[in-house]
Short mmCIF file of C-alpha atoms in Angstrom, two decimals:
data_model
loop_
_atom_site.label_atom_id
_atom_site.label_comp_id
_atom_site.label_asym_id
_atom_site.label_seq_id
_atom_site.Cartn_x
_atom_site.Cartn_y
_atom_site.Cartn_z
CA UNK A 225 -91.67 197.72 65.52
CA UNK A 226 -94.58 196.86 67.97
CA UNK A 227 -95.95 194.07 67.24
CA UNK A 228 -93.20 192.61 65.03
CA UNK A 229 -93.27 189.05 64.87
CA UNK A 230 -89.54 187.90 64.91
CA UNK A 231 -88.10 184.43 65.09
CA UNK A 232 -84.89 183.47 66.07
CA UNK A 233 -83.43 180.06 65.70
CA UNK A 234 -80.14 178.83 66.55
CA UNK A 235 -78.30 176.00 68.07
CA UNK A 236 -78.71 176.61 72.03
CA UNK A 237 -79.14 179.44 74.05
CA UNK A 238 -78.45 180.72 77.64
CA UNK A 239 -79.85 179.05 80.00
CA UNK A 240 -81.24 176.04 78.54
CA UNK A 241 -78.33 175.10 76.50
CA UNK A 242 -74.75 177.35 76.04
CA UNK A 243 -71.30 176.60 74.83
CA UNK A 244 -69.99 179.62 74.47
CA UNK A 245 -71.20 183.23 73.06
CA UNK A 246 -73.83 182.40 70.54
CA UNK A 247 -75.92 181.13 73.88
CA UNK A 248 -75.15 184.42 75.61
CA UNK A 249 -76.30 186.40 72.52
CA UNK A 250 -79.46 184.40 72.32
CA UNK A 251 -80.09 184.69 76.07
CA UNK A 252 -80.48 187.97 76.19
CA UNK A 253 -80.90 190.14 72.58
CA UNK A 254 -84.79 188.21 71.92
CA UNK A 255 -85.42 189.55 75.55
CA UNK A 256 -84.14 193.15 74.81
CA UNK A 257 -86.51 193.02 71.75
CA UNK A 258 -89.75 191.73 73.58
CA UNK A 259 -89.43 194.29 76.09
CA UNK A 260 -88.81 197.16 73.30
CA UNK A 261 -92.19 195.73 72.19
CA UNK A 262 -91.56 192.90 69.17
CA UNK A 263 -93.16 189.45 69.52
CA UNK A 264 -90.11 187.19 69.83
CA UNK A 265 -89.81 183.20 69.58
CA UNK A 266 -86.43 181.45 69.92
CA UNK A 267 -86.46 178.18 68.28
CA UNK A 268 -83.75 175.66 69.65
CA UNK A 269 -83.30 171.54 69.01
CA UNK A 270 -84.68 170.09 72.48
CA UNK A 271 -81.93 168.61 74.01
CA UNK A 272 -81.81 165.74 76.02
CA UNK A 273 -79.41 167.99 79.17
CA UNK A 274 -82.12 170.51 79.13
CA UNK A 275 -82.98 170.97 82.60
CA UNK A 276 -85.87 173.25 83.10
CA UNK A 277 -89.32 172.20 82.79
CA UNK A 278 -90.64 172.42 79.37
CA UNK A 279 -94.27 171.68 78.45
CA UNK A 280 -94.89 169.90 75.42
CA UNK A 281 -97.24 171.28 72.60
CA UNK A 282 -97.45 169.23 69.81
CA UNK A 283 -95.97 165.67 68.87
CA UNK A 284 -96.59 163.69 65.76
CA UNK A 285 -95.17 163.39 62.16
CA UNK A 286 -94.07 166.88 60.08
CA UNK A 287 -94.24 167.04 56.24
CA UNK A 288 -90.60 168.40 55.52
CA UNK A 289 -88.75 168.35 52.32
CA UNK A 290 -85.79 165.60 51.79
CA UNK A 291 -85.51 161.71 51.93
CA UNK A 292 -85.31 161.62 55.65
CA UNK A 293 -88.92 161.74 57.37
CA UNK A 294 -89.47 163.43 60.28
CA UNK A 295 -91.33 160.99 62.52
CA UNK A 296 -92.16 161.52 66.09
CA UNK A 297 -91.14 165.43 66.35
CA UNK A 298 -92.10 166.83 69.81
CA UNK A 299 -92.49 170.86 70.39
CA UNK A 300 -91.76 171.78 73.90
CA UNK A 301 -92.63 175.79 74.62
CA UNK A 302 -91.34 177.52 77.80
CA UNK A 303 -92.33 181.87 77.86
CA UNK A 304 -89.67 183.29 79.72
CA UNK A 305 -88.56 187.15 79.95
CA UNK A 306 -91.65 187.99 77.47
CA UNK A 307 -90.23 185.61 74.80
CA UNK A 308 -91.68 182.21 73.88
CA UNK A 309 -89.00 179.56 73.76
CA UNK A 310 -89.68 176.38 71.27
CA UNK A 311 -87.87 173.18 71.60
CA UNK A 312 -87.77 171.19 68.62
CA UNK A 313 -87.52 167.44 69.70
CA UNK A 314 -85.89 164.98 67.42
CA UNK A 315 -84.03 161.69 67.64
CA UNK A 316 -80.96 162.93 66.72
CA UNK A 317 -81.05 164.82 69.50
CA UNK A 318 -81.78 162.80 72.43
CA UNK A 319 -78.42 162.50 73.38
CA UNK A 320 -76.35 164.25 76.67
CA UNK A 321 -74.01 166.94 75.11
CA UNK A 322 -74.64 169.69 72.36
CA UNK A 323 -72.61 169.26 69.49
CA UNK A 324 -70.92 165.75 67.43
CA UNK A 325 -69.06 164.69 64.87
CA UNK A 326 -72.33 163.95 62.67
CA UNK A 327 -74.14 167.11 63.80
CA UNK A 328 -74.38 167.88 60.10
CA UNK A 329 -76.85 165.46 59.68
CA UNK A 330 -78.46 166.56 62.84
CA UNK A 331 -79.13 169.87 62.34
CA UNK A 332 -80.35 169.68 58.58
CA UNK A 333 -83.10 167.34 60.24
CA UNK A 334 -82.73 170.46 62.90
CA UNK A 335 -83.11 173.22 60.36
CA UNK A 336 -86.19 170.86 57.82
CA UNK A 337 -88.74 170.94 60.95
CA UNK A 338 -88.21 174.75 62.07
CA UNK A 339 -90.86 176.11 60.11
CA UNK A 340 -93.34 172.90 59.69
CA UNK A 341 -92.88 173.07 63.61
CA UNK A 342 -93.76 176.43 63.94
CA UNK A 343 -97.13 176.17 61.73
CA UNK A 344 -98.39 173.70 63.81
CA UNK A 345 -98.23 176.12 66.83
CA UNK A 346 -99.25 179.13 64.96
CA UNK A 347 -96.64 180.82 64.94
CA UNK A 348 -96.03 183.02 61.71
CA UNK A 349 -92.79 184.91 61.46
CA UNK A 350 -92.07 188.28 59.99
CA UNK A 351 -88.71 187.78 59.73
CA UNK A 352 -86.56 184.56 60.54
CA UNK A 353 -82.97 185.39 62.36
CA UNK A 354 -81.48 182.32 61.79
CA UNK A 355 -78.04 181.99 63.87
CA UNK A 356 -74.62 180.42 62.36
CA UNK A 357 -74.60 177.87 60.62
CA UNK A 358 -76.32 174.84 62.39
CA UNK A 359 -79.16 177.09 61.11
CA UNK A 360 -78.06 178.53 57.91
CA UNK A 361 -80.52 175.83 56.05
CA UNK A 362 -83.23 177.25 57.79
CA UNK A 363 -82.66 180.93 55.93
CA UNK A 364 -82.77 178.99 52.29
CA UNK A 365 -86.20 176.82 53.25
CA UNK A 366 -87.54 180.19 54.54
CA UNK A 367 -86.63 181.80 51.21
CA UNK A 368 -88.21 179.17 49.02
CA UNK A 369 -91.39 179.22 51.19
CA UNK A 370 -91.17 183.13 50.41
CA UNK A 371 -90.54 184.44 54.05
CA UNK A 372 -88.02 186.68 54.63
CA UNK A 373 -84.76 186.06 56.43
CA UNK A 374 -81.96 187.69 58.18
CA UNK A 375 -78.74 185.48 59.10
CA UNK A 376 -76.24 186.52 61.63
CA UNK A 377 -72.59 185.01 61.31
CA UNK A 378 -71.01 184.28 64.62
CA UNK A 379 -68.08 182.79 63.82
CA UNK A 380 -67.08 181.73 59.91
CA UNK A 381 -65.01 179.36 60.97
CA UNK A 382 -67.15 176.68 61.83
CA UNK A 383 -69.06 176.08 58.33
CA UNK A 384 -71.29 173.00 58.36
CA UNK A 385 -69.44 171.19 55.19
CA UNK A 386 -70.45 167.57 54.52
CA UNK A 387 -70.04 165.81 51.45
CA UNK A 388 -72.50 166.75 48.33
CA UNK A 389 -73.85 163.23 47.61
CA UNK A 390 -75.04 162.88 51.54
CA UNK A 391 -75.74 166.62 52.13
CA UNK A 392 -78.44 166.70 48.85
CA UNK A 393 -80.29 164.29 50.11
CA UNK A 394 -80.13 166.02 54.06
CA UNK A 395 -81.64 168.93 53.02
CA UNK A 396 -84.21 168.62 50.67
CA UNK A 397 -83.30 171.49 48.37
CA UNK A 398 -83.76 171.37 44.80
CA UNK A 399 -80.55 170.56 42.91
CA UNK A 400 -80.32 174.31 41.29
CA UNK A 401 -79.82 175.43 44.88
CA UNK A 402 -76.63 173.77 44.84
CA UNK A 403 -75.45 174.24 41.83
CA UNK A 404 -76.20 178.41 41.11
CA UNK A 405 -73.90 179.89 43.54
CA UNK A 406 -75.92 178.36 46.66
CA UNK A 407 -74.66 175.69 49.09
CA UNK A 408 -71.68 173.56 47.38
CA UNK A 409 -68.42 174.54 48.24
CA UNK A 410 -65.65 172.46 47.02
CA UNK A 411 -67.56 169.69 46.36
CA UNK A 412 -69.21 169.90 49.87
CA UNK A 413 -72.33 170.91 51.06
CA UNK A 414 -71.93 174.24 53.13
CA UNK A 415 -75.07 174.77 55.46
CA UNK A 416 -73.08 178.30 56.53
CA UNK A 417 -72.81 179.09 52.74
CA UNK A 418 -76.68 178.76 52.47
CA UNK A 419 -77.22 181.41 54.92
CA UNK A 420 -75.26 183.88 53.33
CA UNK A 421 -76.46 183.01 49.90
CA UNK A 422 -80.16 182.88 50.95
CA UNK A 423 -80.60 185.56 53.30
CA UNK A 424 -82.32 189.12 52.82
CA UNK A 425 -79.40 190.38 54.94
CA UNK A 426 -76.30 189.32 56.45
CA UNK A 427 -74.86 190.35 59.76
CA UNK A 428 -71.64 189.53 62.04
CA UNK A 429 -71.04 190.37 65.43
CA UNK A 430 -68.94 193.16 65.23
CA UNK A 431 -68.43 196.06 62.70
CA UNK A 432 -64.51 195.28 62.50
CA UNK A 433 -65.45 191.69 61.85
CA UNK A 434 -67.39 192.03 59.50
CA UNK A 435 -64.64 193.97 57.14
CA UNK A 436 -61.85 191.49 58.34
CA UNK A 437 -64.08 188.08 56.78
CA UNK A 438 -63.71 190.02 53.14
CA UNK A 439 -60.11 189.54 53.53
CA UNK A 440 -58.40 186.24 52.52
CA UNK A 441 -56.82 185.97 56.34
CA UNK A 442 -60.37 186.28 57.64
CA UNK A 443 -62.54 185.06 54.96
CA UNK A 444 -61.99 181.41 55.57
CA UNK A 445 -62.58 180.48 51.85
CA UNK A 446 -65.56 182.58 51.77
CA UNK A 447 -64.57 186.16 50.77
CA UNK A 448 -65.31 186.73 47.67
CA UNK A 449 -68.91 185.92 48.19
CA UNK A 450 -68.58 188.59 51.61
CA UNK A 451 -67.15 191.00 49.54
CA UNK A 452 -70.23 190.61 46.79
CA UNK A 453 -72.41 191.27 49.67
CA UNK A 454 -70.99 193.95 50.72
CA UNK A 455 -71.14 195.61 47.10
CA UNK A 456 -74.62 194.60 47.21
CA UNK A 457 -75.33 196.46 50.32
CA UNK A 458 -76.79 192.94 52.23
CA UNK A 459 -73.09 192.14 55.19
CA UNK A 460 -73.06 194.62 57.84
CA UNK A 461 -71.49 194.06 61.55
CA UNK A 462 -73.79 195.15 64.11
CA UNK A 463 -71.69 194.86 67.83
CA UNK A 464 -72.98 192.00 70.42
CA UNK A 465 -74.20 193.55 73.53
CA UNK A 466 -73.40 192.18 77.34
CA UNK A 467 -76.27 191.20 79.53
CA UNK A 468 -75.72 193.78 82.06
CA UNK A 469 -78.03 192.02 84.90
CA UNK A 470 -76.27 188.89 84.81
CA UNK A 471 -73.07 190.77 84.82
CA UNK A 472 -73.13 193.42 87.21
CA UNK A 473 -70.73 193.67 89.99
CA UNK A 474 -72.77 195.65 92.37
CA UNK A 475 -75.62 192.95 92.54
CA UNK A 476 -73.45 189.82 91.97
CA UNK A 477 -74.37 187.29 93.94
CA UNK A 478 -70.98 185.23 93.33
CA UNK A 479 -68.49 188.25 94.52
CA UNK A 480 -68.52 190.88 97.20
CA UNK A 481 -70.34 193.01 95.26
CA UNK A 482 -68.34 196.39 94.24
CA UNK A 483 -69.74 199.60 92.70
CA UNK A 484 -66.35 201.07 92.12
CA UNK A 485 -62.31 199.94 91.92
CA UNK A 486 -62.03 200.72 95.47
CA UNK A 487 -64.38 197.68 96.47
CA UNK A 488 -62.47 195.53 94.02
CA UNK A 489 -59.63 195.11 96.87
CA UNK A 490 -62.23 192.32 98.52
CA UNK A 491 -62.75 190.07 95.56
CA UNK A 492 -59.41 190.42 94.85
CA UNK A 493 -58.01 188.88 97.87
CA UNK A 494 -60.41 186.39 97.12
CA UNK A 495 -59.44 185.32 94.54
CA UNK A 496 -55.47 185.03 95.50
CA UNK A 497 -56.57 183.38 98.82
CA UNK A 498 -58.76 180.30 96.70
CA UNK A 499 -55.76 179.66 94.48
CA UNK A 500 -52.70 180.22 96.76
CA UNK A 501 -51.44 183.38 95.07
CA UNK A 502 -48.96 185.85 96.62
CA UNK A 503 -49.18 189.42 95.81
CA UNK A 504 -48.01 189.89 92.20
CA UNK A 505 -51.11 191.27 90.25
CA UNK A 506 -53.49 188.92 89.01
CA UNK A 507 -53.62 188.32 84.75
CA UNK A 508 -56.65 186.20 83.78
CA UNK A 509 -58.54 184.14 81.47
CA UNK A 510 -61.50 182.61 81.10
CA UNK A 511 -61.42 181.38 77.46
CA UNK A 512 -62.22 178.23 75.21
CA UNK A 513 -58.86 176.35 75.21
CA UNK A 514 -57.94 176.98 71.81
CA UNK A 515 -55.56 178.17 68.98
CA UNK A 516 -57.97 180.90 67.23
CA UNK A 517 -57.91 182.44 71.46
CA UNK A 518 -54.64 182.37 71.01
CA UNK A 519 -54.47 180.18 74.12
CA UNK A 520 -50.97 178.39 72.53
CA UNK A 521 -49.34 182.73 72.92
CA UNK A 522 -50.13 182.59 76.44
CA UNK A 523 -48.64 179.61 77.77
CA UNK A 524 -45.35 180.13 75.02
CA UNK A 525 -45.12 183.68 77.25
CA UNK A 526 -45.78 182.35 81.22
CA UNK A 527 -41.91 181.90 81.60
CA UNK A 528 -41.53 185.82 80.74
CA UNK A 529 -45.45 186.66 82.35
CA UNK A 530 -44.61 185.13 85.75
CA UNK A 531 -41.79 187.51 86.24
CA UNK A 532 -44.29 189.72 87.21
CA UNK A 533 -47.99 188.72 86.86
CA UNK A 534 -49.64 185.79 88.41
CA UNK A 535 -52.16 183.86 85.60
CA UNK A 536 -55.24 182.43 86.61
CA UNK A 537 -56.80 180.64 83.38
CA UNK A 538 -60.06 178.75 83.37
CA UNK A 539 -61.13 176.99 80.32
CA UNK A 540 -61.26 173.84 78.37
CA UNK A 541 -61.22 172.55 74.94
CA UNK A 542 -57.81 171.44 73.27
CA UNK A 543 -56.24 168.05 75.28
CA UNK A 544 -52.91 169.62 74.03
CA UNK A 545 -54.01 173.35 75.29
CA UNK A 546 -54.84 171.80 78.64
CA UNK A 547 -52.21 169.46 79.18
CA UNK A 548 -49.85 172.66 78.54
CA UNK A 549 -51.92 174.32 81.20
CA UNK A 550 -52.06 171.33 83.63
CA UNK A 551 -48.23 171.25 83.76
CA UNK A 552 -47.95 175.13 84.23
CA UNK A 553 -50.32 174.72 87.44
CA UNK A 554 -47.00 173.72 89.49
CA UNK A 555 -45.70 176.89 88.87
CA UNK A 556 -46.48 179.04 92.16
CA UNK A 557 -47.94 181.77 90.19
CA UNK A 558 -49.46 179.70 87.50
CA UNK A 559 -53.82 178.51 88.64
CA UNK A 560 -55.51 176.33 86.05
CA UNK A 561 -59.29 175.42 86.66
CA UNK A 562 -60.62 173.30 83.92
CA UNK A 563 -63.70 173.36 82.35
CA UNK A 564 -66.35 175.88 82.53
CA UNK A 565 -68.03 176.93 85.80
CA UNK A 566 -69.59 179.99 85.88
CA UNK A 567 -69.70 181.34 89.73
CA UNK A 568 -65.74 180.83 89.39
CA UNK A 569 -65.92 182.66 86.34
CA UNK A 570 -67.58 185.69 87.81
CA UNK A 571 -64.82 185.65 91.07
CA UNK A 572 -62.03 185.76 88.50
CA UNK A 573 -63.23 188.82 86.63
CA UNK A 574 -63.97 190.41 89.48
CA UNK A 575 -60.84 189.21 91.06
CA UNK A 576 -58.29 189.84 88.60
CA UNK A 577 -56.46 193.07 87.86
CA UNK A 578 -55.70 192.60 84.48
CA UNK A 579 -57.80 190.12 81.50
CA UNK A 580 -55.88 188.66 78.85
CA UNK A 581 -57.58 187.63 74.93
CA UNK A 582 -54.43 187.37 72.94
CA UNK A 583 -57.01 186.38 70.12
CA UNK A 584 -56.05 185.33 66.72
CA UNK A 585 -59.38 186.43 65.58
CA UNK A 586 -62.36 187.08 67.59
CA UNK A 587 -66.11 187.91 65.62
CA UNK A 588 -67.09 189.91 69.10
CA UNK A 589 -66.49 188.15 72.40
CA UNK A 590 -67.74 189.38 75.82
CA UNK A 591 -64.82 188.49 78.34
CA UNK A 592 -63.90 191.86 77.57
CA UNK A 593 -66.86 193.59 78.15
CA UNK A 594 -67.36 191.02 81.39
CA UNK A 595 -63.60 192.03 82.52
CA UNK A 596 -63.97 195.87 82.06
CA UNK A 597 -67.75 196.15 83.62
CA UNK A 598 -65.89 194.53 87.06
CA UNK A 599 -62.88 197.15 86.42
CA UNK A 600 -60.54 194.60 85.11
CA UNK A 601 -58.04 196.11 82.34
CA UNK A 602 -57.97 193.98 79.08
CA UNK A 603 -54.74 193.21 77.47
CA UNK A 604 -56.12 192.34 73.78
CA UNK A 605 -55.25 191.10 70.52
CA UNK A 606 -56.13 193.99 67.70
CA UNK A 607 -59.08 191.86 66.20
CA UNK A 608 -62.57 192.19 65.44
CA UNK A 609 -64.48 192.94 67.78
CA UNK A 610 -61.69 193.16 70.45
CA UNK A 611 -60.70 196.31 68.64
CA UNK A 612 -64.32 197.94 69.08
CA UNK A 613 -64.95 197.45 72.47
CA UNK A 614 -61.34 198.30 74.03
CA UNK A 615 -60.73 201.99 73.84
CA UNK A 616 -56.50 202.68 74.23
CA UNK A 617 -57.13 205.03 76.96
CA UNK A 618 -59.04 201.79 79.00
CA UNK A 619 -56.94 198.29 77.57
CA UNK A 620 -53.55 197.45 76.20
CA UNK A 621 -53.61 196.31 72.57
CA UNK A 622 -50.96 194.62 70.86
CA UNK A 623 -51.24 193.53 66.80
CA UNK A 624 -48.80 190.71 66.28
CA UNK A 625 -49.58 187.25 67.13
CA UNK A 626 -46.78 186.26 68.42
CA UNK A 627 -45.71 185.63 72.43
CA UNK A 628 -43.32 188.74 72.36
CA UNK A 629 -46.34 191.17 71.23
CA UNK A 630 -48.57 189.53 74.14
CA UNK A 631 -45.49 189.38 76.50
CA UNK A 632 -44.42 193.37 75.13
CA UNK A 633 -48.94 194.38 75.74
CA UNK A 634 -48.60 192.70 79.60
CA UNK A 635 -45.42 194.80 80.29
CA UNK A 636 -46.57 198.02 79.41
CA UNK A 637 -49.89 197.04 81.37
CA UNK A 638 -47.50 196.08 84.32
CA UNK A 639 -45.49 199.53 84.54
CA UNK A 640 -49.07 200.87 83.82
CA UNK A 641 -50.30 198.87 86.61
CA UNK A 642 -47.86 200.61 89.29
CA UNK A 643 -48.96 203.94 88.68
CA UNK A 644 -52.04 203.35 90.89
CA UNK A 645 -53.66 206.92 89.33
CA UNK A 646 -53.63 205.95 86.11
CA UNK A 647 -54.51 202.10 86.91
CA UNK A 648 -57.54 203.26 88.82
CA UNK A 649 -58.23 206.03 86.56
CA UNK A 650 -58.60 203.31 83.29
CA UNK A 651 -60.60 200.88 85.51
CA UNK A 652 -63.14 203.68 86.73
CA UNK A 653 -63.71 204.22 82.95
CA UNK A 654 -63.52 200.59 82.04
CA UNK A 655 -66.82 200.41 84.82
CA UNK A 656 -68.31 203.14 83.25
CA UNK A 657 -68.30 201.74 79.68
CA UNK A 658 -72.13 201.35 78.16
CA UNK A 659 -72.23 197.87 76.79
CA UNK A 660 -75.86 197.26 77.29
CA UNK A 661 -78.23 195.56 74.46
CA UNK A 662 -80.25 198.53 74.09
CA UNK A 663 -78.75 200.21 71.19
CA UNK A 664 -77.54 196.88 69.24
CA UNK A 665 -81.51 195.69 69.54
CA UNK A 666 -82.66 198.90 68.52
CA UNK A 667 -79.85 198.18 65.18
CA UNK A 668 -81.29 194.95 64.29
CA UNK A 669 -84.93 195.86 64.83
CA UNK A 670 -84.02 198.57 62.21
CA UNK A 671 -82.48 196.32 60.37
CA UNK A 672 -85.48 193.74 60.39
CA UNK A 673 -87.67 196.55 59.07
CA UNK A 674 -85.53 197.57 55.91
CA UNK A 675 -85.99 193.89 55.36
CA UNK A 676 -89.70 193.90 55.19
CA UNK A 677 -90.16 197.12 53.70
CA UNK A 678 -88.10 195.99 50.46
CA UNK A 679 -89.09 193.26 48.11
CA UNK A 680 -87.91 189.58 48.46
CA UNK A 681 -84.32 189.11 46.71
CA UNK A 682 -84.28 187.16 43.49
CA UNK A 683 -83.22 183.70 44.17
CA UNK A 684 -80.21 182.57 42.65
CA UNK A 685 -80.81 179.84 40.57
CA UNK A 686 -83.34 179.84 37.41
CA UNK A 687 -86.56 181.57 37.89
CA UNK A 688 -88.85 178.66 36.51
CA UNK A 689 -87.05 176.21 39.14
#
């Protein structure tokens, strides 16, 4: 793989930009590749909160297909870790904040400079990893221009659908690439549809993910063309790893570091001290405030849950989710921090005894793997990739999603929980879990060199188009 020119592109990534786990992902799987010897380039829009200094390279007009020029693109490059990081500046970007209501628009103006951008700093892919689907029109143009692409789902929910008669003209595609099984969807344009449709290969983020989205409960509309790819050999779930530098309890500079459950005993007094807690154990979350996290399950159980359990919960998202939260926050066991602030982040999973992700679905996430690398026990939803990275012997899983399964998972982890043996037992070998990026990079650069080695897919509409 030496030598392996590989370019990712996606929506943000950790640090320059991060809402959530896509940033993570892309903060630290290019760097696990550069240093296993690949050439890596991320490609991200150039937004106007990034804060880091980033040196521009090129400015001027880009010859990109659809009725929307391109005028006055800048391309910012920061190396970092081994792996050169391109900013793509535009317009439509030059706004505080990540993501709007007309980020359709944005990111097929996003997605039509990508790889005019990256010719004019000579930089020729291999393969193109496009990410989700702010960059799922990126896989198609790299198709038509005959370079090969790989596109990794994240979460299937979030589609990119805009209305056909807009959305043609957006992405400059030829009208057979609409029209032949490529990116209308119920009379929409679906910019996560042309990823899946265009790409060499198709990945999720975790195996059990990736069978769940061929399923009409999963599929989200989608299914039957997952469950064509999987006949055809091209969907595949290949699990997200954790950045085990930034998330390490013995060097944590946020904590008293640990380097086994004994030293938890620090953080967690901590933790109970900065919110007023008395000396129930300590059930956490650090989620996105939102129905698919199941978010609504844990605040229908904290009449049963504060029996026994104090809840610390830090997120944000939902006004409804947080109000909930905000009114719970009188309770004397109940701590809400809104928002997302990562140094309190780290003291609550280091903090906590117990992690809660009663999940309605979940493609991968990384609490988990955060919770149980600080010897906090997760009490999980059966889901995804929630059932690949919690062994029974470590977490409590529950498969309902309903408050009583949640509230019925946190009891059994309560009695659990005063058998200090077995507690301490399960958190030694939740801290001695291997969920490094190592073997997951070695997957995809596998993966990346079926790709090459194997001829370019037929594209789906008419030959002579």
């Amino acid at each position: 793989m030496r030598g392996m020119r590989v370019v990712h592109v996606a929506s943000e990534v950790f640090p320059f930009s991060r809402s959530g786990g896509l940033g993570d992902v892309l903060g630290a799987l290019p760097a696990q590749q550069a240093r296993l010897g690949a050439a890596v380039t991320v490609v991200s829009p150039w937004y106007a909160d990034i804060a880091q200094p980033v040196r521009e390279v090129w400015r001027g007009a880009l010859d990109a297909p659809g009725s929307v020029p391109l005028a006055d693109v800048r391309v910012g490059e920061l190396v970092q870790g081994g792996v050169q990081f391109l900013f793509v500046g535009l317009g439509a970007f030059d706004r505080p904040g990540l993501y709007f209501p007309d980020d359709v628009w944005r990111f097929t103006q996003f997605a039509r400079a990508v790889l005019p951008a990256l010719e004019r700093v000579g930089v020729v892919p291999d393969v193109v990893h496009a990410h989700d689907w702010q960059a799922g029109l990126v896989v198609a143009l790299a198709r038509l221009a005959g370079v090969r692409a790989v596109f990794s789902v994240h979460n299937l929910q979030y589609q990119g659908r805009w209305n056909l008669l807009d959305g043609m003209g957006w992405t400059g595609l030829p009208e057979w690439a609409f029209t032949h099984e490529g990116l209308e969807f119920h009379g929409d344009v679906n910019l996560m549809k042309a990823g899946l449709v265009f790409a060499s290969q198709v990945t999720t983020v975790s195996p059990t993910y990736a069978q769940e989205i061929t399923t009409p409960e999963y599929g989200e509309g989608l299914e039957g063309l997952l469950v064509r790819l999987t006949h055809e050999g091209r969907l595949s779930g290949i699990l997200n790893g954790l950045d085990q530098d930034r998330w390490d309890p013995r060097t944590d500079v946020d904590v008293t570091p640990f380097a086994d459950v004994a030293g938890k005993a620090a953080c967690g007094a901590a933790l109970r001290a900065e919110f007023g807690l008395d000396d129930a154990p300590v059930l956490a979350a650090v989620s996105r405030l939102a129905e698919q996290k199941g978010m609504d399950l844990l605040i229908e159980a904290l009449p049963i849950l504060t029996r026994d359990w104090n809840v610390v919960v830090l997120g944000g998202g939902d006004p409804r989710l947080e109000s909930g939260l905000r009114e719970w926050a009188a309770h004397p066991r109940v701590a809400f921090a809104q928002g997302m602030n990562e140094p309190l982040a780290h003291r609550i999973y280091a903090g906590a005894d117990a992690f809660v992700m009663p999940s309605r679905f979940e493609p991968c996430g990384l609490s988990q793997m955060i919770a149980m690398r600080y010897g906090t026990l997760p009490v999980v939803r059966e889901t995804g990739g929630l059932v690949d990275t919690v062994p029974h012997e470590v977490g409590f899983r529950f498969v309902g999603a309903t408050p009583q399964a949640l509230v019925d998972a946190c009891a059994e982890a309560r009695l659990t929980f005063d058998d200090r043996a077995e507690w301490t037992a399960r958190a030694q070998e939740a801290m001695s879990l291997d969920f490094s990026w190592d073997g997951p990079t070695r997957e995809y650069l596998g993966l990346y060199a079926r790709v090459l080695s194997s001829p370019l897919r037929p594209l789906p509409g008419p030959v002579d188009a």
